Amino acid sequence: GENCDALYLAGDTAQAVSQGVEFRFEEVRSVVHLISGGKQKIDRWEKLVHNYRSHKGILRVANHVLLCLHHAFPLAAAKLPLDAGLVQGPRPGLLHANFDQVTRLLEANQRLRVLVRDEMKEEIKSKSFTSDLSSAIFGIREAKGLEFSDVVIVDFFAGIKDKKKLQKAWK
């Protein structure tokens, strides 16, 4: 119909991981304004910062990673308010480990999943992971929407040669 008051949109602008696919709320606002001949408008979008799926410890690490990304690639993404968790959780660990150590972690913890950059997945699988363990290795796009209790991120920024080119891909 013509009543934009009945229109409700929800989404996460930071969740676009497919190259070339973007959703912008501003475009929806412009289309509604145009179609209605300027009679209808959609209020500005509200930024939600409470994360109900992750605990504070994970969010502190994620927020720190985002701050580092924004520092390294200042034009790559919109700077939104940092997520805030509602509950405490186990303290996340950060470790510097080689592939043998990660392999031992995978052997000891069947819930553990390894996240890597999509283009590095096959190379990392071939380094030292057996076929039994390689099913626990996911590229970022492959892991999208999945939830894991235990995660290791391996060599995410290794092999970056052209930061400007990669920065464009992060947009």
Tab-separated table of C-alpha atoms in Angstrom:
chain	number	residue	atom	x	y	z
A	1	GLY	CA	0.000	0.000	0.000
A	2	GLU	CA	0.861	3.613	0.304
A	3	ASN	CA	1.121	3.753	4.101
A	4	CYS	CA	4.780	3.698	5.066
A	5	ASP	CA	3.826	3.742	8.753
A	6	ALA	CA	3.120	0.024	8.369
A	7	LEU	CA	6.667	-0.636	7.162
A	8	TYR	CA	9.046	-2.191	9.672
A	9	LEU	CA	12.639	-2.976	8.730
A	10	ALA	CA	15.338	-4.658	10.780
A	11	GLY	CA	18.854	-5.584	9.843
A	12	ASP	CA	22.490	-5.349	10.674
A	13	THR	CA	24.570	-3.262	8.305
A	14	ALA	CA	27.718	-4.887	9.682
A	15	GLN	CA	26.555	-8.365	8.693
A	16	ALA	CA	27.105	-8.049	4.938
A	17	VAL	CA	29.888	-10.500	4.121
A	18	SER	CA	29.068	-11.210	0.490
A	19	GLN	CA	31.121	-9.135	-1.891
A	20	GLY	CA	29.087	-6.656	-3.905
A	21	VAL	CA	26.007	-6.990	-1.705
A	22	GLU	CA	25.183	-4.100	0.549
A	23	PHE	CA	22.044	-2.969	2.306
A	24	ARG	CA	21.704	0.629	3.298
A	25	PHE	CA	18.778	1.935	5.303
A	26	GLU	CA	19.304	5.372	3.765
A	27	GLU	CA	18.371	3.953	0.351
A	28	VAL	CA	15.062	2.634	1.709
A	29	ARG	CA	14.315	6.028	3.223
A	30	SER	CA	15.035	7.707	-0.132
A	31	VAL	CA	12.835	5.285	-2.085
A	32	VAL	CA	9.881	5.747	0.297
A	33	HIS	CA	10.245	9.519	0.057
A	34	LEU	CA	10.433	9.358	-3.755
A	35	ILE	CA	7.521	6.917	-4.243
A	36	SER	CA	5.239	8.891	-1.934
A	37	GLY	CA	6.014	12.148	-3.717
A	38	GLY	CA	7.576	13.512	-0.546
A	39	LYS	CA	4.473	12.862	1.583
A	40	GLN	CA	5.852	9.906	3.530
A	41	LYS	CA	9.109	9.467	5.337
A	42	ILE	CA	10.829	6.863	7.470
A	43	ASP	CA	12.449	8.072	10.651
A	44	ARG	CA	16.179	7.653	11.027
A	45	TRP	CA	17.230	4.191	12.034
A	46	GLU	CA	17.951	3.317	15.608
A	47	LYS	CA	21.302	1.818	16.496
A	48	LEU	CA	21.020	-1.096	18.895
A	49	VAL	CA	24.061	-1.853	21.010
A	50	HIS	CA	22.887	-4.570	23.397
A	51	ASN	CA	24.013	-7.956	22.185
A	52	TYR	CA	21.805	-10.737	23.524
A	53	ARG	CA	23.749	-13.623	21.963
A	54	SER	CA	27.298	-13.064	23.211
A	55	HIS	CA	28.644	-12.417	26.679
A	56	LYS	CA	30.693	-9.402	27.749
A	57	GLY	CA	34.068	-11.148	27.496
A	58	ILE	CA	33.587	-12.120	23.855
A	59	LEU	CA	32.245	-8.662	23.048
A	60	ARG	CA	35.262	-6.966	24.645
A	61	VAL	CA	37.555	-9.006	22.397
A	62	ALA	CA	35.351	-8.376	19.329
A	63	ASN	CA	35.234	-4.646	20.065
A	64	HIS	CA	39.022	-4.573	20.421
A	65	VAL	CA	39.431	-6.357	17.074
A	66	LEU	CA	37.046	-3.843	15.467
A	67	LEU	CA	39.005	-0.928	16.895
A	68	CYS	CA	42.208	-2.438	15.449
A	69	LEU	CA	40.505	-2.928	12.074
A	70	HIS	CA	39.272	0.662	12.067
A	71	HIS	CA	42.799	1.811	12.891
A	72	ALA	CA	44.397	-0.316	10.157
A	73	PHE	CA	41.658	0.339	7.569
A	74	PRO	CA	40.127	3.711	8.543
A	75	LEU	CA	37.808	4.017	5.538
A	76	ALA	CA	36.706	0.384	5.334
A	77	ALA	CA	33.602	0.380	7.532
A	78	ALA	CA	31.201	2.645	9.346
A	79	LYS	CA	32.177	3.280	12.932
A	80	LEU	CA	29.158	2.268	14.995
A	81	PRO	CA	28.793	2.230	18.778
A	82	LEU	CA	30.518	-0.787	20.304
A	83	ASP	CA	28.339	-3.748	21.312
A	84	ALA	CA	27.556	-4.179	24.990
A	85	GLY	CA	26.835	-7.549	26.538
A	86	LEU	CA	24.298	-8.141	29.258
A	87	VAL	CA	25.910	-11.078	31.048
A	88	GLN	CA	29.391	-12.043	32.162
A	89	GLY	CA	30.862	-15.158	30.666
A	90	PRO	CA	34.087	-17.085	30.707
A	91	ARG	CA	37.130	-14.981	30.006
A	92	PRO	CA	38.204	-15.444	26.385
A	93	GLY	CA	41.800	-16.379	25.813
A	94	LEU	CA	44.157	-15.012	23.234
A	95	LEU	CA	47.176	-17.087	22.362
A	96	HIS	CA	50.052	-17.051	19.961
A	97	ALA	CA	50.417	-20.629	18.717
A	98	ASN	CA	51.899	-22.524	15.803
A	99	PHE	CA	49.992	-25.038	13.675
A	100	ASP	CA	51.143	-28.005	15.759
A	101	GLN	CA	49.720	-26.396	18.889
A	102	VAL	CA	46.421	-25.631	17.137
A	103	THR	CA	46.290	-29.241	15.926
A	104	ARG	CA	46.740	-30.479	19.507
A	105	LEU	CA	43.987	-28.125	20.666
A	106	LEU	CA	41.653	-29.514	17.991
A	107	GLU	CA	42.479	-33.086	18.995
A	108	ALA	CA	41.767	-32.298	22.641
A	109	ASN	CA	38.536	-30.353	22.102
A	110	GLN	CA	35.975	-31.737	19.658
A	111	ARG	CA	33.850	-28.575	19.997
A	112	LEU	CA	36.680	-26.329	18.797
A	113	ARG	CA	36.346	-24.715	15.357
A	114	VAL	CA	39.020	-22.827	13.442
A	115	LEU	CA	38.130	-19.678	11.490
A	116	VAL	CA	40.369	-18.411	8.692
A	117	ARG	CA	40.168	-15.946	5.823
A	118	ASP	CA	38.268	-17.572	2.960
A	119	GLU	CA	41.139	-17.350	0.498
A	120	MET	CA	43.554	-18.920	3.018
A	121	LYS	CA	41.364	-21.892	3.981
A	122	GLU	CA	42.853	-24.550	1.695
A	123	GLU	CA	46.415	-23.431	2.360
A	124	ILE	CA	45.913	-23.585	6.117
A	125	LYS	CA	44.167	-26.968	5.887
A	126	SER	CA	47.135	-28.359	3.970
A	127	LYS	CA	49.741	-27.110	6.466
A	128	SER	CA	49.306	-29.688	9.162
A	129	PHE	CA	45.700	-30.617	9.701
A	130	THR	CA	44.683	-34.219	9.098
A	131	SER	CA	41.496	-34.969	7.159
A	132	ASP	CA	39.754	-35.749	10.459
A	133	LEU	CA	40.490	-32.271	11.745
A	134	SER	CA	40.050	-30.346	8.488
A	135	SER	CA	36.245	-30.467	8.843
A	136	ALA	CA	36.648	-28.164	11.855
A	137	ILE	CA	38.181	-25.407	9.690
A	138	PHE	CA	35.845	-22.776	8.267
A	139	GLY	CA	36.264	-19.739	6.069
A	140	ILE	CA	34.536	-16.610	7.342
A	141	ARG	CA	31.707	-16.734	4.776
A	142	GLU	CA	31.201	-20.441	5.397
A	143	ALA	CA	30.908	-19.841	9.154
A	144	LYS	CA	28.428	-16.970	8.775
A	145	GLY	CA	25.281	-17.665	10.739
A	146	LEU	CA	26.743	-20.653	12.551
A	147	GLU	CA	27.374	-20.625	16.276
A	148	PHE	CA	30.311	-22.340	17.928
A	149	SER	CA	31.127	-22.651	21.604
A	150	ASP	CA	34.914	-22.713	21.115
A	151	VAL	CA	36.704	-20.826	18.326
A	152	VAL	CA	40.284	-20.209	17.259
A	153	ILE	CA	41.052	-17.601	14.599
A	154	VAL	CA	44.201	-18.571	12.706
A	155	ASP	CA	46.485	-16.299	10.681
A	156	PHE	CA	43.656	-13.952	9.793
A	157	PHE	CA	45.909	-11.111	8.677
A	158	ALA	CA	48.763	-13.234	7.340
A	159	GLY	CA	49.661	-12.767	3.731
A	160	ILE	CA	48.064	-9.359	3.310
A	161	LYS	CA	50.089	-7.646	0.630
A	162	ASP	CA	47.920	-4.813	-0.636
A	163	LYS	CA	46.145	-3.217	2.330
A	164	LYS	CA	44.279	-0.698	0.154
A	165	LYS	CA	42.836	-3.469	-2.017
A	166	LEU	CA	41.807	-5.478	1.063
A	167	GLN	CA	40.361	-2.367	2.670
A	168	LYS	CA	38.036	-1.983	-0.320
A	169	ALA	CA	36.889	-5.589	0.142
A	170	TRP	CA	36.043	-4.900	3.809
A	171	LYS	CA	33.528	-2.214	2.811
